[in-house]
XYZ file of C-alpha atoms in Angstrom:
538
model
C -11.655 -40.412 12.198
C -8.589 -42.539 12.830
C -5.356 -40.166 13.430
C -3.363 -39.707 10.166
C -0.291 -40.685 10.251
C 2.497 -37.703 10.055
C 5.216 -37.748 7.631
C 8.442 -38.159 8.626
C 10.243 -34.665 9.268
C 12.264 -33.724 6.145
C 16.277 -32.817 6.227
C 16.440 -28.787 5.653
C 17.564 -28.439 1.484
C 20.661 -26.849 1.664
C 20.378 -24.297 -1.212
C 17.360 -21.901 -2.023
C 17.182 -23.829 -5.719
C 16.713 -27.334 -3.453
C 14.169 -25.833 -1.242
C 12.333 -24.784 -3.957
C 12.045 -27.848 -6.031
C 11.139 -29.858 -2.845
C 8.334 -27.720 -1.924
C 7.059 -27.954 -5.880
C 7.545 -31.524 -6.044
C 5.844 -32.293 -2.684
C 2.806 -29.694 -3.802
C 2.493 -31.406 -7.416
C 1.746 -34.845 -5.824
C -1.778 -32.808 -5.177
C -2.640 -32.155 -8.704
C -4.693 -35.860 -8.503
C -8.271 -35.133 -10.714
C -7.936 -31.357 -9.870
C -8.337 -29.115 -12.786
C -5.188 -26.433 -13.016
C -6.866 -23.564 -11.803
C -7.961 -25.012 -8.659
C -5.040 -26.873 -8.136
C -3.317 -23.286 -8.245
C -5.653 -21.937 -5.742
C -4.890 -24.477 -3.253
C -1.365 -24.279 -3.555
C -0.901 -20.867 -3.401
C -3.583 -20.424 -0.814
C -1.176 -23.037 1.402
C 1.905 -20.940 0.958
C -0.165 -17.897 1.767
C -1.388 -19.104 4.896
C 2.281 -20.081 6.134
C 3.369 -16.787 5.192
C 0.526 -14.744 7.160
C 0.682 -17.029 10.406
C 4.855 -16.809 10.380
C 4.503 -12.836 9.933
C 2.427 -13.154 13.003
C 4.277 -15.379 14.938
C 7.486 -13.207 14.065
C 5.617 -10.125 15.360
C 4.271 -11.552 18.420
C 7.555 -12.273 19.558
C 8.716 -8.691 18.969
C 5.786 -7.501 21.216
C 6.101 -9.896 23.957
C 9.930 -8.958 23.982
C 9.251 -5.128 24.089
C 6.601 -5.922 26.711
C 9.126 -7.571 28.737
C 11.662 -4.682 28.433
C 9.147 -2.440 29.960
C 8.522 -4.447 33.029
C 5.207 -6.247 32.445
C 4.203 -9.360 33.945
C 3.088 -12.299 31.925
C -0.604 -11.853 32.812
C -0.001 -8.024 31.557
C 1.318 -9.262 28.526
C -1.404 -11.823 28.184
C -4.037 -8.648 27.958
C -2.163 -6.616 25.437
C -0.285 -9.056 23.143
C -3.853 -9.834 20.991
C -3.952 -5.891 20.276
C -4.518 -6.106 16.808
C -3.196 -2.186 16.322
C 0.215 -3.610 17.176
C -0.119 -6.083 14.498
C -1.504 -3.392 11.517
C 0.938 -0.788 12.384
C 3.702 -2.958 11.202
C 1.937 -4.726 7.979
C 1.264 -7.742 9.701
C -2.210 -9.351 10.125
C -3.644 -10.382 13.178
C -4.852 -13.787 13.095
C -7.324 -15.753 15.486
C -6.186 -18.739 17.101
C -7.625 -20.982 14.375
C -5.949 -19.127 11.476
C -2.472 -19.900 12.859
C -0.007 -22.603 11.483
C 0.815 -23.917 14.856
C -3.019 -24.631 15.069
C -3.001 -26.605 11.761
C 0.047 -28.540 12.615
C -1.092 -29.690 15.902
C -4.431 -30.610 14.912
C -3.720 -31.871 11.203
C -4.474 -35.605 12.300
C -8.196 -34.513 12.781
C -9.838 -33.122 15.760
C -12.415 -34.703 18.266
C -15.327 -32.230 19.025
C -17.931 -34.689 20.361
C -17.148 -38.135 21.665
C -18.193 -40.524 18.937
C -18.041 -37.642 16.085
C -15.928 -37.671 13.254
C -13.060 -34.726 13.621
C -12.371 -32.230 11.080
C -10.362 -33.337 8.112
C -7.113 -30.986 7.273
C -8.743 -29.329 4.467
C -11.780 -28.280 6.706
C -9.131 -26.948 9.225
C -7.466 -24.838 6.417
C -11.275 -23.834 4.956
C -11.816 -22.451 8.569
C -8.799 -20.743 8.636
C -9.039 -19.237 5.417
C -12.802 -18.245 6.324
C -11.396 -16.551 9.605
C -9.099 -14.587 7.976
C -11.477 -13.417 6.065
C -13.957 -12.466 8.683
C -11.487 -10.734 10.641
C -9.832 -8.452 7.556
C -12.027 -7.053 5.650
C -9.762 -6.381 2.755
C -9.682 -10.207 2.007
C -13.406 -10.902 1.757
C -13.911 -12.975 -0.927
C -10.389 -13.344 -1.942
C -9.049 -16.672 -0.281
C -9.941 -19.698 -1.511
C -11.886 -22.512 0.210
C -11.394 -25.386 -1.635
C -9.219 -27.464 0.622
C -12.285 -29.898 1.505
C -13.110 -30.942 -1.835
C -13.963 -34.327 -2.750
C -10.972 -34.429 -5.498
C -8.373 -33.054 -3.595
C -6.525 -35.937 -1.046
C -6.562 -34.979 1.872
C -3.611 -37.525 3.282
C -1.287 -35.610 0.534
C -2.600 -32.390 1.847
C -1.713 -33.056 5.449
C 1.640 -34.103 4.420
C 2.321 -30.811 2.565
C 1.213 -28.970 5.747
C 3.812 -31.324 7.579
C 6.804 -30.528 5.336
C 6.097 -26.318 5.334
C 5.925 -26.797 9.277
C 9.348 -28.896 9.288
C 11.353 -27.068 6.680
C 13.350 -24.415 8.343
C 12.871 -21.029 6.323
C 16.018 -19.668 7.487
C 19.609 -19.371 6.255
C 18.940 -19.292 2.738
C 20.129 -15.619 1.976
C 17.348 -14.226 3.949
C 17.096 -12.929 7.278
C 13.177 -13.627 7.763
C 11.201 -16.692 7.264
C 8.318 -14.770 5.445
C 10.822 -13.399 2.828
C 11.763 -16.434 1.832
C 8.125 -17.319 1.471
C 7.365 -14.847 -0.631
C 10.120 -16.136 -3.166
C 8.663 -19.364 -2.935
C 5.221 -18.031 -3.935
C 6.525 -15.851 -6.761
C 8.787 -19.231 -7.957
C 5.292 -21.274 -8.045
C 3.572 -18.419 -9.911
C 6.371 -19.050 -12.578
C 6.001 -22.831 -12.307
C 2.065 -22.361 -12.684
C 2.355 -20.198 -15.588
C 5.284 -22.715 -17.673
C 2.721 -25.781 -16.638
C -0.470 -23.744 -18.078
C 1.080 -22.657 -21.114
C -0.706 -20.054 -22.934
C -3.130 -19.428 -20.089
C -0.471 -18.767 -17.919
C 0.518 -15.574 -19.658
C -2.552 -14.468 -18.369
C -1.340 -13.850 -14.834
C 2.406 -13.717 -15.223
C 5.091 -11.839 -16.956
C 8.684 -13.137 -17.271
C 10.289 -11.586 -14.225
C 13.196 -10.461 -16.401
C 10.979 -8.406 -18.825
C 9.678 -6.842 -15.621
C 12.747 -5.689 -14.354
C 13.512 -4.307 -17.818
C 10.343 -1.652 -17.367
C 11.324 -1.351 -13.839
C 15.549 -0.506 -14.551
C 14.157 2.164 -17.294
C 11.231 3.704 -15.234
C 13.292 3.827 -11.763
C 9.717 4.008 -9.732
C 11.675 5.231 -6.560
C 8.330 6.413 -5.222
C 5.018 7.713 -6.131
C 1.772 6.460 -7.438
C 2.241 3.280 -9.644
C -0.610 1.902 -11.732
C -0.964 -1.306 -13.452
C -4.509 -1.535 -15.492
C -3.911 -5.309 -16.032
C -2.138 -6.357 -13.217
C -2.176 -10.260 -13.328
C -1.050 -11.751 -10.185
C 0.883 -8.656 -9.220
C 4.323 -9.158 -10.420
C 5.020 -5.423 -11.425
C 4.061 -3.942 -8.103
C 6.702 -6.855 -6.406
C 9.315 -6.140 -8.646
C 8.667 -2.373 -8.046
C 9.061 -2.924 -4.279
C 12.112 -5.078 -4.673
C 13.534 -1.759 -6.649
C 12.899 0.326 -4.101
C 14.451 -1.517 -1.272
C 17.391 -2.123 -3.331
C 18.002 1.591 -3.475
C 17.676 2.254 0.022
C 13.920 3.337 0.145
C 10.865 2.194 1.574
C 8.250 0.116 0.298
C 5.591 2.424 2.069
C 7.092 5.227 -0.578
C 5.213 3.578 -3.298
C 1.580 3.540 -3.322
C 0.121 0.949 -5.838
C -3.367 0.395 -7.644
C -4.037 -2.322 -10.011
C -7.061 -3.447 -11.681
C -7.671 -7.624 -13.174
C -10.225 -8.785 -14.800
C -10.185 -12.708 -13.943
C -11.324 -13.567 -10.768
C -9.091 -16.046 -9.552
C -6.145 -14.121 -10.979
C -7.378 -10.885 -8.967
C -7.787 -13.426 -5.835
C -3.728 -14.385 -6.299
C -2.781 -10.791 -7.001
C -4.312 -9.684 -3.271
C -2.523 -12.564 -1.637
C 1.001 -11.922 -3.377
C 0.737 -8.133 -2.309
C -0.216 -9.630 1.133
C 2.948 -11.576 1.331
C 4.976 -8.904 -0.129
C 3.795 -6.688 2.856
C 2.394 -3.838 -0.210
C -0.528 -1.945 1.021
C -2.156 -1.663 -2.506
C -5.771 -0.736 -3.931
C -6.798 -3.399 -6.392
C -10.305 -2.452 -6.549
C -13.152 -4.002 -4.521
C -13.593 -6.813 -6.969
C -12.260 -7.988 -10.457
C -13.590 -6.054 -13.631
C -13.074 -5.543 -17.163
C -10.941 -2.403 -17.296
C -12.547 -1.255 -20.236
C -15.603 -1.776 -18.920
C -15.787 0.132 -15.422
C -12.284 1.533 -14.292
C -11.797 1.263 -10.910
C -9.730 4.360 -10.443
C -11.689 6.649 -12.720
C -9.805 9.747 -11.062
C -6.158 8.182 -10.672
C -3.201 10.152 -12.589
C -0.218 7.711 -12.105
C 3.602 8.759 -11.810
C 4.377 5.387 -13.043
C 2.367 2.803 -15.207
C 3.981 -0.274 -16.156
C 1.511 -3.410 -17.527
C 1.279 -6.075 -19.950
C -1.620 -6.128 -21.481
C -3.484 -9.330 -23.583
C -2.200 -8.920 -26.682
C -3.839 -8.514 -29.858
C -7.709 -8.981 -28.039
C -10.237 -9.337 -30.830
C -13.143 -9.354 -28.578
C -13.204 -6.433 -26.473
C -15.786 -3.685 -25.032
C -15.342 -0.807 -27.496
C -17.350 2.289 -26.941
C -16.509 4.730 -29.953
C -17.231 7.852 -27.470
C -14.873 6.713 -24.815
C -13.386 9.857 -23.545
C -9.918 7.921 -23.661
C -9.769 7.737 -27.240
C -7.650 11.283 -27.268
C -5.568 10.339 -30.689
C -8.179 7.989 -32.436
C -10.736 5.191 -32.257
C -9.163 1.551 -31.692
C -10.120 -0.922 -34.024
C -13.162 -3.362 -32.875
C -10.757 -6.316 -34.228
C -7.638 -5.195 -31.948
C -7.574 -3.456 -28.759
C -3.536 -2.804 -28.468
C -4.087 0.667 -29.176
C -6.982 0.785 -26.781
C -4.684 -0.217 -23.853
C -1.852 2.408 -24.886
C -4.094 4.820 -24.947
C -6.032 4.064 -21.591
C -2.474 4.162 -20.011
C -1.826 7.295 -21.640
C -4.961 8.804 -19.998
C -3.714 7.580 -16.517
C -0.408 9.441 -16.597
C -0.145 12.848 -14.356
C 1.710 15.724 -15.487
C 5.271 14.401 -15.613
C 4.355 10.812 -15.708
C 5.766 7.946 -17.388
C 5.209 4.499 -18.699
C 6.311 1.183 -19.954
C 3.802 -1.580 -21.955
C 4.870 -4.954 -23.460
C 3.133 -4.995 -26.568
C 3.050 -7.516 -29.908
C 5.528 -6.707 -32.365
C 2.696 -5.701 -34.733
C 1.923 -2.900 -32.886
C 5.158 -1.211 -33.805
C 4.262 -0.739 -37.709
C 0.584 -1.774 -38.262
C -1.604 0.176 -40.489
C -5.077 -1.670 -40.134
C -8.149 -0.096 -38.831
C -6.572 3.203 -38.287
C -3.955 2.033 -36.281
C -1.199 3.619 -37.894
C -2.828 7.034 -37.746
C -2.951 7.046 -33.911
C 0.474 6.114 -33.620
C 1.323 9.086 -35.984
C -0.994 11.316 -33.526
C 1.334 9.766 -30.453
C 4.614 10.306 -32.402
C 3.764 13.798 -32.896
C 2.293 14.775 -29.343
C 5.988 13.784 -28.194
C 4.963 11.094 -25.864
C 6.677 8.133 -26.819
C 10.366 8.164 -25.698
C 11.639 4.741 -26.124
C 11.376 1.953 -28.000
C 12.807 -1.559 -27.593
C 12.421 -4.733 -29.564
C 12.937 -8.097 -27.606
C 14.421 -11.452 -28.189
C 11.638 -14.142 -29.228
C 10.516 -17.179 -26.803
C 10.766 -14.488 -23.820
C 7.163 -15.636 -22.927
C 6.837 -19.650 -22.901
C 2.662 -18.833 -23.438
C 3.236 -16.777 -26.657
C 5.254 -17.371 -29.995
C 4.425 -13.600 -31.075
C 7.638 -11.686 -30.830
C 7.250 -8.634 -28.338
C 8.451 -5.378 -27.785
C 8.613 -2.484 -24.984
C 6.731 0.924 -25.453
C 7.862 3.873 -22.993
C 5.920 6.582 -22.675
C 7.017 9.971 -21.264
C 4.284 13.190 -20.471
C 7.429 15.484 -20.459
C 10.900 15.073 -21.773
C 12.361 18.097 -20.734
C 12.111 17.435 -17.049
C 13.718 14.945 -15.004
C 15.917 14.221 -12.263
C 19.155 16.945 -11.654
C 21.361 16.430 -15.090
C 18.644 15.192 -17.198
C 19.043 15.849 -20.888
C 15.858 17.423 -22.544
C 15.078 15.093 -25.020
C 12.089 16.563 -26.573
C 11.138 15.706 -30.268
C 13.598 12.521 -29.733
C 13.052 8.981 -29.575
C 15.131 6.220 -28.420
C 15.169 2.987 -30.421
C 17.007 -0.239 -28.668
C 17.089 -3.662 -30.841
C 17.305 -5.953 -28.304
C 16.579 -9.043 -30.482
C 19.778 -10.480 -30.354
C 20.169 -10.737 -26.314
C 19.164 -13.461 -23.687
C 20.290 -17.099 -23.631
C 18.080 -20.262 -23.589
C 16.589 -21.601 -20.794
C 15.590 -24.773 -22.691
C 14.485 -25.451 -26.033
C 10.851 -23.350 -25.543
C 11.974 -20.641 -23.564
C 14.906 -17.689 -23.799
C 15.742 -15.408 -20.782
C 17.410 -12.035 -20.284
C 20.741 -12.309 -18.319
C 21.427 -9.737 -15.737
C 24.299 -8.180 -18.314
C 21.235 -7.727 -20.678
C 18.894 -6.101 -18.434
C 22.025 -3.599 -17.287
C 23.086 -2.493 -20.697
C 19.667 -2.020 -21.784
C 18.741 0.196 -19.157
C 22.118 1.523 -19.144
C 21.603 2.614 -22.544
C 17.997 4.610 -21.611
C 19.654 6.415 -18.754
C 22.505 7.784 -20.500
C 20.506 9.171 -23.371
C 18.166 10.673 -20.938
C 21.294 11.721 -18.851
C 19.842 10.659 -15.516
C 21.859 9.864 -12.754
C 21.686 6.169 -12.983
C 23.718 6.762 -15.853
C 26.664 7.535 -13.714
C 28.075 10.803 -15.990
C 28.361 8.143 -19.235
C 27.678 9.982 -22.288
C 24.863 8.097 -25.044
C 26.247 7.452 -28.619
C 24.424 5.412 -30.967
C 25.572 1.818 -31.326
C 25.106 0.207 -34.978
C 23.180 -2.910 -34.528
C 21.648 -1.723 -31.322
C 20.488 1.824 -30.296
C 19.649 4.893 -31.902
C 18.162 8.424 -31.499
C 15.950 9.343 -34.146
C 14.257 12.762 -34.426
C 10.363 13.233 -35.117
C 10.945 14.126 -38.275
C 12.971 11.079 -38.817
C 10.164 8.560 -37.584
C 7.950 10.693 -39.854
C 9.948 10.303 -42.894
C 9.607 6.544 -42.244
C 5.714 6.624 -42.073
C 5.470 6.747 -38.040
C 6.882 2.889 -38.301
C 8.327 2.425 -34.607
C 10.235 -0.919 -35.380
C 13.837 -0.360 -33.773
C 15.449 -2.316 -36.968
C 14.542 0.734 -38.929
C 16.794 2.769 -37.324
C 19.668 1.090 -35.826
C 20.984 -0.215 -38.461
C 22.722 -3.199 -38.320
C 26.634 -4.427 -37.638
C 26.323 -7.317 -39.914
C 27.662 -7.094 -43.597
C 24.365 -8.090 -45.392
C 22.209 -5.046 -46.138
C 18.648 -4.639 -44.971
C 19.017 -8.062 -42.801
C 16.744 -5.666 -39.733
C 14.305 -5.385 -42.257
C 13.978 -8.787 -43.615
C 13.753 -9.809 -39.590
C 11.034 -7.258 -38.797
C 8.923 -8.732 -41.923
C 9.455 -12.246 -40.294
C 7.985 -10.872 -37.170
C 5.173 -9.212 -38.811
C 4.537 -12.393 -40.781
C 5.074 -14.915 -37.439
C 2.331 -12.433 -35.918
C -0.695 -12.670 -38.796
C 0.309 -16.333 -38.564
C -0.053 -16.966 -35.226
C -3.436 -14.648 -35.284
C -4.586 -17.537 -38.212
C -3.571 -20.704 -36.416
C -5.764 -19.206 -33.244
C -8.749 -18.407 -35.255
C -8.512 -21.937 -36.878
C -8.495 -23.511 -33.568
C -11.410 -21.222 -32.675
C -13.398 -22.133 -35.598
C -12.342 -25.954 -35.027
C -14.051 -26.014 -31.778
C -17.172 -24.269 -32.834
C -17.646 -26.828 -35.604
C -16.912 -29.744 -32.861
C -19.653 -28.282 -30.728
C -21.956 -27.731 -33.697
C -21.415 -31.528 -35.011
C -22.023 -32.362 -31.247
C -25.345 -30.473 -31.332
C -26.503 -32.255 -34.421
C -25.514 -35.308 -33.321
């Protein structure tokens, strides 16, 4: 095959945003005739490969420097530098030569194995590299994408993207290591894909500001961290960042997750690898309700964003997880909640993203289950979030926080047995664009500071908790009982507005919105069924 002309070297973008935007625009040229899921696999797979190669090269140079310092010769170094254990000890994957980025960059124009025989395309080279990694590391068997040489993937543009990743300088952007920056690029791409895919994007991506609220309230400094529907692993990545920001070591947390979607499970495996997180996501993808991959796990922290209002789920009435009541067949919200509670250790805590309807619904016995949860004193805090945080879903959402024991905690903690903190954050946030809202750092800080002052933890810096009309209120279990066990913050925090009952009005609007969206979804489903039936008749 004729050699492919190498793309001209690019000027290194001067800011982190420019770098990410440059890479995204280059990657977006590959879209072509590929469907969204295949395109996503190709791009994220390429960033993953660049990351593991950069990490390998960095560790390789460290080993060489150490051996030279010990007085070894180049011949001696050559015999020792490929010891896989030297890489594994630093949480770096040992790579065979054909899986290293430099090999791909050098041979990106095509290679000739035999005179007169066409050389391999860049896509085949990348496929070979992915296969070599899976062969050398059992953790990645069946995980990495092998779609780089497909007919609908433009090999010229793929080569240009390889060139761009090769030429771009991944240092000097506030990151001391190139691979740290590639981790940020991977997260950025996940967010961009989630936005591009709309509702389907919500299956693998939770807005980072929402995850940060969960992490800042739970404070998972160490221990076992679990997510039963982990998507692309965002909860684990934020946990690792939290630990590092507070002077800990990522190895202090032991990660356990499960994901039902094959492609999403593969993304999570790559995401954890890019961030150097050692975790167990099961030997394959699997529905948590059908086959719990961690049946004996009791976690110190659970962070989860389960799919909202699932109507068709694997329900068994005799499931031992239903200690507070059997969830209705038409909605899995309370199945997720009870599964999560069943996974908590003796002093474990959890934070869960839920649709607003879960806070007050009485259909299918949900009200009775909620009453049992309150009476068991498991609910520690409820947070109502602003609308439009999820571009992919118009349903208003909230955060549930659970604690197995409210009487214990870090030194100085306040015994909150028999009490629930309500926070109404619906007026927080700012509009990113017309379709999406985000929480600012100040918003996240206020929500978490309110919780920690209520709990009396060290993070509160000695600040005493006081109810704030229109924002927060500490209620007793008896007060919740008198409200028919409804957990909507608007019922408790009152309002700083002069219009009485405005929060109740908003709550009613939220509930009606949830029901209306559900009707729209059902209408769309029936329309598809009808069209299929008409097609079969024709």
